[in-house]
């Protein structure tokens, strides 16, 4: 067995072991979380110098800066097309499977009498039809206009709340001791509160953010897109300076080689770090007892998202790799597996970038001038999995609330999911924020996000894996159009 095969087995084994330990012993698994944190921090530590050094070297290796135009144009077209394809796959599946039918978001009891006992609502001569309501929900006293967030799971005739607030002003109030009519519904998730923005605002922020007022602030915040722009500008200017630039280029080349060696050292500890990430995250979710019931409850929704990701990742992208990039799919996937498993473990395209670059350049033999441009840009704006997830989630929420969407609304979801994915930074759960944009575009309730939030951490890992896989396939496609062969020298200009 080759060293590469053994390493893959170690990584897959660490994922399985992490899931078993975290699922079976959640409290103890939390103590292993620090191993994953160290590994994740080590990856993030080298993202900035890797992006800057590799992109500058990629530009200087071009020789003629005008060659960058063809690479950039082809890269953007590829990313837009594959993102659009992923959304189409998601829209087709969610409309066929209809995972939201039969899922309850709440209920209204217009005529029921109730009595207030402190922070509890006691139903008189009536009961709830569903006792699965928990802290994600809230109760509205309709005759008083007062809302209370549930503090614990509701029983059939008693609802406990954490506090009482006015539904119109949000101020703390004291309800009347009795009344008629209550409504239980989902509340707005804390993670998306105050994140209500339009698609124009998000895209405007992306464009403005490409030119940072402080490049060092962008480095501190690991904001990759402005670093890409700065590196392109820096490398482009170096190509015009002639002999004066040679010492600078040699220095950056040395830095780039050093960073790649550091990447190799960090990857060596990947099995331990991945075990800590998976075990710790399972532990935070309460193990199998906390995660599986929620996964089963939203089983059709999760299955729809995962099925869409599998179709896009195992059918659409491999076909592109085979017929457009002219690559052997099995070999390419095998060489890319360390990056893909790391993407699943970290749920971060940016953190996975060092491994993606190493796998693409050293194992799949794609030149540095292509990979150093395509991969960092892809980690920032290419979100195939995220776009698919947002389209499925939006229509799932519409189905839960019984809201019918016509062809026009489907087109709006297609466009906003495709564009909003560009504004989703390569960090965990950024898709939840851009999800608000998609829901608002077709006037769907953002409270529905609360329903899917509890299993989003798992789906986030699945869609991040597809995002990273799409970046790698993109590098192969661009390399093919740039005239590279499968056995090209990765250091070639």
Coordinates of C-alpha atoms in Angstrom, one line a residue:
X1 CA 0.0 0.0 0.0
X2 CA 1.4 3.4 -1.0
X3 CA 2.0 6.2 1.5
X4 CA -0.9 8.2 -0.1
X5 CA -3.3 5.3 0.4
X6 CA -2.3 4.8 4.0
X7 CA -2.7 8.5 4.7
X8 CA -6.2 8.5 3.2
X9 CA -7.1 5.5 5.4
X10 CA -5.8 7.4 8.5
X11 CA -8.0 10.4 7.6
X12 CA -11.1 8.3 6.9
X13 CA -10.5 6.3 10.1
X14 CA -10.2 9.5 12.1
X15 CA -13.5 10.8 10.8
X16 CA -15.2 7.5 11.7
X17 CA -13.6 7.3 15.1
X18 CA -14.4 11.0 15.8
X19 CA -18.1 10.3 14.9
X20 CA -18.2 7.2 17.1
X21 CA -16.5 8.8 20.1
X22 CA -18.4 12.1 19.8
X23 CA -21.7 10.3 19.2
X24 CA -21.3 7.8 22.0
X25 CA -19.5 9.9 24.6
X26 CA -20.4 13.5 23.9
X27 CA -19.2 15.0 27.2
X28 CA -15.8 13.3 27.1
X29 CA -15.5 14.1 23.3
X30 CA -15.6 17.8 24.1
X31 CA -12.2 17.4 25.8
X32 CA -10.7 16.4 22.4
X33 CA -12.0 19.5 20.7
X34 CA -8.8 21.4 21.3
X35 CA -7.0 19.0 18.9
X36 CA -9.2 20.1 16.1
X37 CA -8.9 23.8 17.1
X38 CA -5.1 23.6 16.9
X39 CA -5.3 21.9 13.5
X40 CA -7.8 24.5 12.2
X41 CA -5.8 27.4 13.5
X42 CA -2.6 26.0 11.9
X43 CA -4.4 25.9 8.5
X44 CA -5.8 29.4 8.9
X45 CA -2.3 30.6 10.0
X46 CA -0.8 29.8 6.6
X47 CA -3.8 30.8 4.4
X48 CA -2.7 34.5 4.1
X49 CA 1.0 34.0 3.2
X50 CA 0.1 31.1 0.9
X51 CA -2.5 33.1 -1.0
X52 CA -0.2 36.2 -1.3
X53 CA 3.0 34.4 -2.2
X54 CA 1.4 31.8 -4.6
X55 CA -0.6 34.4 -6.5
X56 CA 2.3 36.8 -6.9
X57 CA 4.4 34.0 -8.2
X58 CA 1.6 32.8 -10.5
X59 CA 1.3 36.3 -12.1
X60 CA 5.1 36.8 -12.5
X61 CA 5.3 33.3 -14.1
X62 CA 2.9 34.4 -16.8
X63 CA 5.5 36.8 -18.1
X64 CA 2.9 38.8 -20.0
X65 CA 0.3 40.2 -17.7
X66 CA -2.3 40.2 -20.5
X67 CA -2.4 36.4 -20.2
X68 CA -4.1 36.8 -16.9
X69 CA -7.2 38.1 -18.7
X70 CA -7.9 34.8 -20.4
X71 CA -7.5 32.8 -17.2
X72 CA -9.7 35.3 -15.2
X73 CA -12.5 35.3 -17.8
X74 CA -12.6 31.5 -18.1
X75 CA -12.5 31.1 -14.4
X76 CA -15.5 33.4 -13.8
X77 CA -17.5 31.8 -16.5
X78 CA -16.8 28.3 -15.2
X79 CA -17.8 29.3 -11.6
X80 CA -21.0 31.0 -12.7
X81 CA -22.0 28.1 -14.9
X82 CA -21.4 25.4 -12.3
X83 CA -23.1 27.4 -9.6
X84 CA -26.1 27.8 -11.8
X85 CA -26.1 24.1 -12.6
X86 CA -26.1 23.2 -8.9
X87 CA -29.1 25.5 -8.2
X88 CA -31.0 23.8 -11.1
X89 CA -30.3 20.4 -9.6
X90 CA -31.5 21.6 -6.2
X91 CA -34.7 23.2 -7.6
X92 CA -35.6 20.0 -9.5
X93 CA -35.1 17.7 -6.5
X94 CA -36.9 19.8 -4.0
X95 CA -40.0 20.2 -6.3
X96 CA -40.1 16.4 -6.9
X97 CA -39.5 15.2 -3.3
X98 CA -41.4 18.1 -1.6
X99 CA -39.6 17.5 1.8
X100 CA -41.6 20.3 3.5
X101 CA -45.0 18.7 3.2
X102 CA -46.2 17.5 6.6
X103 CA -43.6 19.4 8.6
X104 CA -45.1 21.6 11.3
X105 CA -43.9 25.1 12.0
X106 CA -46.5 25.8 14.7
X107 CA -50.2 26.0 15.3
X108 CA -53.0 28.5 16.1
X109 CA -55.7 28.0 18.7
X110 CA -57.9 31.0 18.2
X111 CA -60.6 30.3 20.7
X112 CA -58.8 28.4 23.4
X113 CA -58.9 30.0 26.9
X114 CA -55.6 30.3 28.8
X115 CA -54.3 31.3 32.2
X116 CA -50.9 32.9 33.0
X117 CA -49.0 31.5 35.9
X118 CA -45.8 33.4 36.2
X119 CA -43.8 32.4 33.1
X120 CA -46.1 29.6 32.2
X121 CA -49.2 29.4 29.9
X122 CA -51.8 26.9 31.1
X123 CA -54.3 25.9 28.4
X124 CA -57.9 25.4 29.7
X125 CA -60.0 22.6 28.3
X126 CA -57.7 22.2 25.3
X127 CA -54.3 20.8 24.3
X128 CA -51.6 21.2 21.7
X129 CA -51.7 18.9 18.7
X130 CA -47.9 18.7 18.7
X131 CA -45.6 18.5 21.7
X132 CA -42.4 18.8 19.7
X133 CA -42.2 22.6 20.4
X134 CA -39.0 23.7 22.0
X135 CA -36.7 26.7 22.5
X136 CA -36.8 27.4 18.8
X137 CA -40.4 28.4 19.1
X138 CA -42.4 31.2 20.7
X139 CA -45.9 31.6 21.9
X140 CA -48.0 34.7 21.0
X141 CA -50.9 35.7 23.2
X142 CA -53.0 37.0 20.3
X143 CA -55.5 39.0 22.3
X144 CA -52.7 40.8 24.2
X145 CA -50.1 41.1 21.5
X146 CA -47.4 39.6 23.8
X147 CA -44.8 37.1 22.8
X148 CA -42.9 34.6 25.0
X149 CA -39.9 32.5 23.8
X150 CA -40.2 28.9 25.0
X151 CA -37.6 28.0 27.6
X152 CA -38.2 24.3 27.6
X153 CA -40.2 21.7 25.5
X154 CA -43.9 22.2 25.8
X155 CA -46.3 19.7 27.2
X156 CA -49.8 19.1 25.9
X157 CA -51.4 21.8 28.0
X158 CA -48.6 23.8 29.6
X159 CA -46.0 26.1 27.9
X160 CA -43.0 27.5 29.7
X161 CA -41.4 30.8 28.5
X162 CA -38.2 32.6 29.3
X163 CA -39.7 36.1 29.3
X164 CA -42.6 38.2 28.0
X165 CA -42.2 41.0 25.4
X166 CA -44.5 43.2 23.4
X167 CA -44.8 41.9 19.8
X168 CA -44.8 45.5 18.5
X169 CA -42.1 47.2 20.5
X170 CA -40.0 44.3 21.9
X171 CA -40.1 45.8 25.4
X172 CA -40.5 43.6 28.5
X173 CA -44.2 43.5 29.6
X174 CA -46.4 41.7 32.1
X175 CA -49.3 39.9 30.6
X176 CA -52.9 39.8 31.9
X177 CA -53.6 36.7 34.0
X178 CA -56.0 35.2 31.5
X179 CA -57.3 35.5 27.9
X180 CA -58.3 33.8 24.7
X181 CA -56.3 32.7 21.6
X182 CA -52.7 31.7 21.3
X183 CA -50.3 31.0 18.4
X184 CA -47.1 28.9 18.5
X185 CA -44.6 29.5 15.8
X186 CA -40.9 29.5 15.0
X187 CA -38.9 32.5 16.3
X188 CA -36.1 34.3 14.3
X189 CA -32.8 32.5 14.9
X190 CA -30.2 34.6 16.7
X191 CA -27.6 33.9 14.0
X192 CA -29.7 35.7 11.4
X193 CA -31.1 38.6 13.5
X194 CA -30.0 41.9 12.0
X195 CA -28.7 40.2 8.9
X196 CA -31.6 41.4 6.7
X197 CA -29.9 42.7 3.5
X198 CA -30.6 42.8 -0.2
X199 CA -28.7 41.1 -2.9
X200 CA -27.6 44.5 -4.2
X201 CA -26.1 45.4 -0.8
X202 CA -24.2 42.1 -0.6
X203 CA -22.8 42.3 -4.1
X204 CA -21.9 45.9 -3.5
X205 CA -20.0 45.0 -0.4
X206 CA -18.1 42.3 -2.3
X207 CA -17.0 44.8 -4.9
X208 CA -16.1 47.5 -2.4
X209 CA -14.3 44.9 -0.3
X210 CA -12.0 44.0 -3.2
X211 CA -10.1 47.2 -2.5
X212 CA -9.4 47.3 1.2
X213 CA -8.5 50.5 3.0
X214 CA -6.0 48.5 5.0
X215 CA -4.4 45.4 3.5
X216 CA -3.1 44.3 6.9
X217 CA -6.6 44.4 8.3
X218 CA -7.6 42.1 5.5
X219 CA -4.8 39.8 6.4
X220 CA -5.8 39.8 10.1
X221 CA -9.4 39.0 9.2
X222 CA -8.4 36.4 6.5
X223 CA -10.4 38.3 4.0
X224 CA -9.2 36.5 0.9
X225 CA -10.7 38.5 -2.0
X226 CA -8.9 41.8 -1.3
X227 CA -5.7 39.8 -0.8
X228 CA -6.2 38.3 -4.3
X229 CA -6.7 41.8 -5.8
X230 CA -3.6 43.1 -4.0
X231 CA -1.5 40.1 -5.0
X232 CA -2.5 40.4 -8.7
X233 CA -1.7 44.1 -8.7
X234 CA 1.7 43.6 -6.9
X235 CA 2.7 40.7 -9.2
X236 CA 1.5 42.6 -12.3
X237 CA 3.7 45.6 -11.4
X238 CA 6.7 43.4 -10.7
X239 CA 6.5 42.0 -14.3
X240 CA 7.0 45.6 -15.6
X241 CA 10.1 46.5 -13.5
X242 CA 12.7 44.3 -15.3
X243 CA 15.9 43.5 -13.4
X244 CA 14.9 45.6 -10.4
X245 CA 12.2 43.1 -9.6
X246 CA 14.4 40.0 -9.8
X247 CA 15.5 40.0 -6.1
X248 CA 11.9 40.6 -5.0
X249 CA 10.6 37.8 -7.2
X250 CA 13.4 35.5 -5.9
X251 CA 12.5 36.3 -2.3
X252 CA 8.8 35.7 -2.8
X253 CA 9.6 32.4 -4.6
X254 CA 11.6 31.3 -1.5
X255 CA 8.7 32.3 0.7
X256 CA 6.3 30.3 -1.5
X257 CA 8.4 27.2 -1.3
X258 CA 8.7 27.6 2.5
X259 CA 5.0 27.9 3.0
X260 CA 4.3 24.8 0.9
X261 CA 6.8 22.9 3.1
X262 CA 4.9 24.2 6.2
X263 CA 1.6 23.0 4.5
X264 CA 3.1 19.6 4.2
X265 CA 4.1 19.5 7.9
X266 CA 0.6 20.6 9.0
X267 CA -1.0 18.0 6.8
X268 CA 0.9 15.3 8.6
X269 CA -1.2 16.0 11.7
X270 CA -4.4 16.0 9.8
X271 CA -5.8 12.7 11.1
X272 CA -5.4 13.9 14.7
X273 CA -6.9 17.3 14.0
X274 CA -9.8 15.9 12.0
X275 CA -10.6 13.5 14.8
X276 CA -10.7 16.4 17.3
X277 CA -13.0 18.5 14.9
X278 CA -15.5 15.7 14.3
X279 CA -15.6 14.4 17.9
X280 CA -15.9 17.9 19.4
X281 CA -18.7 18.9 17.0
X282 CA -20.6 15.7 17.7
X283 CA -20.1 16.4 21.4
X284 CA -21.5 19.9 21.1
X285 CA -24.6 18.5 19.4
X286 CA -25.3 16.2 22.3
X287 CA -24.0 13.0 20.6
X288 CA -26.3 10.6 18.8
X289 CA -29.1 11.3 21.2
X290 CA -29.1 15.0 20.4
X291 CA -28.3 14.8 16.7
X292 CA -30.1 11.8 15.3
X293 CA -33.7 12.7 16.4
X294 CA -33.4 16.1 14.7
X295 CA -31.8 14.5 11.6
X296 CA -34.7 12.0 11.4
X297 CA -37.3 14.7 12.0
X298 CA -35.9 16.6 9.0
X299 CA -34.9 13.5 7.2
X300 CA -36.6 14.3 3.9
X301 CA -35.1 17.8 3.9
X302 CA -31.6 16.5 4.7
X303 CA -31.9 13.8 2.1
X304 CA -33.0 16.3 -0.5
X305 CA -30.0 18.5 0.1
X306 CA -27.5 15.6 0.3
X307 CA -29.0 14.0 -2.8
X308 CA -28.6 17.2 -4.7
X309 CA -25.0 17.6 -3.5
X310 CA -24.2 14.0 -4.5
X311 CA -25.7 14.5 -8.0
X312 CA -23.7 17.7 -8.5
X313 CA -20.5 16.3 -6.9
X314 CA -20.6 12.7 -8.4
X315 CA -22.3 13.3 -11.7
X316 CA -22.2 16.9 -12.9
X317 CA -18.7 17.8 -11.9
X318 CA -17.1 14.5 -12.9
X319 CA -18.7 14.8 -16.4
X320 CA -17.2 18.2 -16.7
X321 CA -13.8 16.8 -15.5
X322 CA -14.0 14.0 -18.0
X323 CA -15.3 15.6 -21.1
X324 CA -14.1 19.2 -20.8
X325 CA -10.9 18.9 -18.7
X326 CA -10.0 15.5 -20.3
X327 CA -8.9 14.1 -16.9
X328 CA -9.1 10.6 -15.5
X329 CA -11.8 11.1 -12.9
X330 CA -10.8 8.3 -10.5
X331 CA -7.2 9.4 -10.4
X332 CA -8.1 13.0 -9.9
X333 CA -10.5 12.3 -7.1
X334 CA -8.1 10.0 -5.3
X335 CA -5.4 12.7 -5.4
X336 CA -7.8 15.3 -4.2
X337 CA -9.3 13.3 -1.3
X338 CA -7.1 14.7 1.5
X339 CA -8.4 18.2 0.7
X340 CA -12.0 16.9 0.4
X341 CA -12.0 15.1 3.8
X342 CA -10.4 18.2 5.4
X343 CA -13.2 20.4 3.9
X344 CA -15.8 18.1 5.4
X345 CA -14.0 18.2 8.8
X346 CA -13.4 22.0 8.9
X347 CA -16.5 23.2 7.1
X348 CA -14.3 26.0 5.7
X349 CA -13.2 26.5 2.1
X350 CA -10.6 29.1 3.2
X351 CA -9.1 26.8 5.8
X352 CA -8.9 24.0 3.3
X353 CA -7.1 26.1 0.7
X354 CA -3.6 25.1 1.7
X355 CA -4.4 21.4 1.1
X356 CA -6.4 22.2 -2.0
X357 CA -3.4 23.9 -3.6
X358 CA -1.0 21.1 -2.6
X359 CA -3.2 18.4 -4.0
X360 CA -4.0 20.2 -7.2
X361 CA -0.4 21.2 -7.9
X362 CA 1.8 18.4 -6.6
X363 CA -0.6 15.4 -7.1
X364 CA -2.8 16.4 -10.0
X365 CA 0.1 18.2 -11.8
X366 CA -1.7 21.5 -12.5
X367 CA 0.7 24.5 -12.8
X368 CA 1.1 27.0 -10.1
X369 CA 0.1 29.9 -12.4
X370 CA -3.4 28.3 -12.8
X371 CA -3.9 26.9 -9.3
X372 CA -2.7 30.0 -7.5
X373 CA -5.4 32.1 -9.2
X374 CA -8.3 29.7 -9.6
X375 CA -8.3 28.1 -6.2
X376 CA -8.1 31.2 -3.9
X377 CA -10.7 32.9 -6.1
X378 CA -12.9 29.8 -5.9
X379 CA -12.6 29.6 -2.1
X380 CA -14.1 33.1 -2.0
X381 CA -16.8 33.2 -4.7
X382 CA -17.4 29.6 -6.0
X383 CA -20.1 28.1 -3.7
X384 CA -21.9 25.4 -5.7
X385 CA -22.9 23.5 -2.6
X386 CA -24.0 26.6 -0.8
X387 CA -26.2 27.8 -3.7
X388 CA -27.8 24.4 -4.0
X389 CA -28.6 24.3 -0.3
X390 CA -30.1 27.8 -0.3
X391 CA -32.4 27.0 -3.2
X392 CA -33.6 23.8 -1.5
X393 CA -34.0 25.4 1.9
X394 CA -36.0 28.3 0.5
X395 CA -38.5 26.1 -1.2
X396 CA -38.6 23.7 1.8
X397 CA -39.6 26.6 4.0
X398 CA -42.3 27.6 1.5
X399 CA -43.7 24.1 1.6
X400 CA -43.6 24.0 5.4
X401 CA -45.6 27.3 5.6
X402 CA -48.0 26.1 2.8
X403 CA -46.9 29.0 0.5
X404 CA -47.3 28.2 -3.2
X405 CA -44.5 29.3 -5.5
X406 CA -45.0 29.8 -9.2
X407 CA -42.5 29.8 -12.1
X408 CA -41.7 33.5 -11.6
X409 CA -40.7 32.9 -7.9
X410 CA -38.6 29.9 -9.0
X411 CA -36.7 32.1 -11.4
X412 CA -36.1 34.6 -8.6
X413 CA -34.8 31.9 -6.3
X414 CA -32.5 30.6 -9.0
X415 CA -31.0 34.1 -9.6
X416 CA -30.7 35.1 -6.0
X417 CA -29.3 31.8 -4.8
X418 CA -26.7 31.9 -7.6
X419 CA -25.7 35.5 -6.8
X420 CA -26.0 35.3 -3.0
X421 CA -23.6 32.4 -3.0
X422 CA -20.9 34.8 -4.3
X423 CA -21.4 36.9 -1.2
X424 CA -21.0 33.9 1.1
X425 CA -17.5 34.1 2.6
X426 CA -15.5 30.8 2.8
X427 CA -16.3 30.5 6.5
X428 CA -18.6 28.2 8.4
X429 CA -22.4 28.8 8.2
X430 CA -22.1 32.0 6.1
X431 CA -24.8 30.4 4.0
X432 CA -27.3 31.1 6.8
X433 CA -26.8 34.8 6.4
X434 CA -27.2 34.8 2.6
X435 CA -30.2 32.6 3.0
X436 CA -32.1 35.6 4.4
X437 CA -31.5 37.3 1.0
X438 CA -33.1 34.4 -0.9
X439 CA -36.1 34.2 1.4
X440 CA -36.7 38.0 1.3
X441 CA -36.6 38.0 -2.5
X442 CA -39.7 35.9 -2.6
X443 CA -41.3 37.1 0.6
X444 CA -40.8 33.9 2.6
X445 CA -40.7 34.0 6.4
X446 CA -37.1 34.1 7.7
X447 CA -38.4 32.3 10.9
X448 CA -38.2 29.1 8.8
X449 CA -34.4 29.2 9.1
X450 CA -34.8 28.3 12.8
X451 CA -36.3 25.0 11.7
X452 CA -33.2 23.8 9.8
X453 CA -30.6 25.4 12.0
X454 CA -30.1 22.5 14.4
X455 CA -28.7 20.2 11.6
X456 CA -27.1 22.9 9.5
X457 CA -23.6 22.2 11.0
X458 CA -23.7 18.8 9.4
X459 CA -25.1 19.9 6.0
X460 CA -22.6 22.8 6.1
X461 CA -19.8 20.2 6.0
X462 CA -21.4 18.4 3.1
X463 CA -21.8 21.5 1.0
X464 CA -18.3 22.8 1.8
X465 CA -16.9 19.5 0.5
X466 CA -18.8 20.1 -2.8
X467 CA -17.5 23.7 -2.9
X468 CA -13.9 22.6 -2.6
X469 CA -14.4 19.8 -5.1
X470 CA -15.8 22.3 -7.6
X471 CA -12.8 24.5 -7.2
X472 CA -10.4 21.6 -8.0
X473 CA -12.4 20.6 -11.1
X474 CA -12.3 24.3 -12.1
X475 CA -8.5 24.3 -11.9
X476 CA -8.4 21.3 -14.2
X477 CA -10.8 22.9 -16.7
X478 CA -8.8 26.1 -16.8
X479 CA -5.5 24.2 -17.1
X480 CA -6.9 22.3 -20.1
X481 CA -7.9 25.5 -21.9
X482 CA -4.5 27.0 -21.1
X483 CA -2.9 24.2 -23.0
X484 CA -1.6 22.1 -20.1
X485 CA -1.3 18.4 -20.2
X486 CA -2.0 15.9 -17.4
X487 CA 1.7 15.4 -16.9
X488 CA 2.6 19.1 -16.9
X489 CA 5.2 20.5 -14.6
X490 CA 3.4 22.2 -11.6
X491 CA 6.1 24.8 -11.4
X492 CA 5.9 25.7 -15.1
X493 CA 5.3 29.3 -16.1

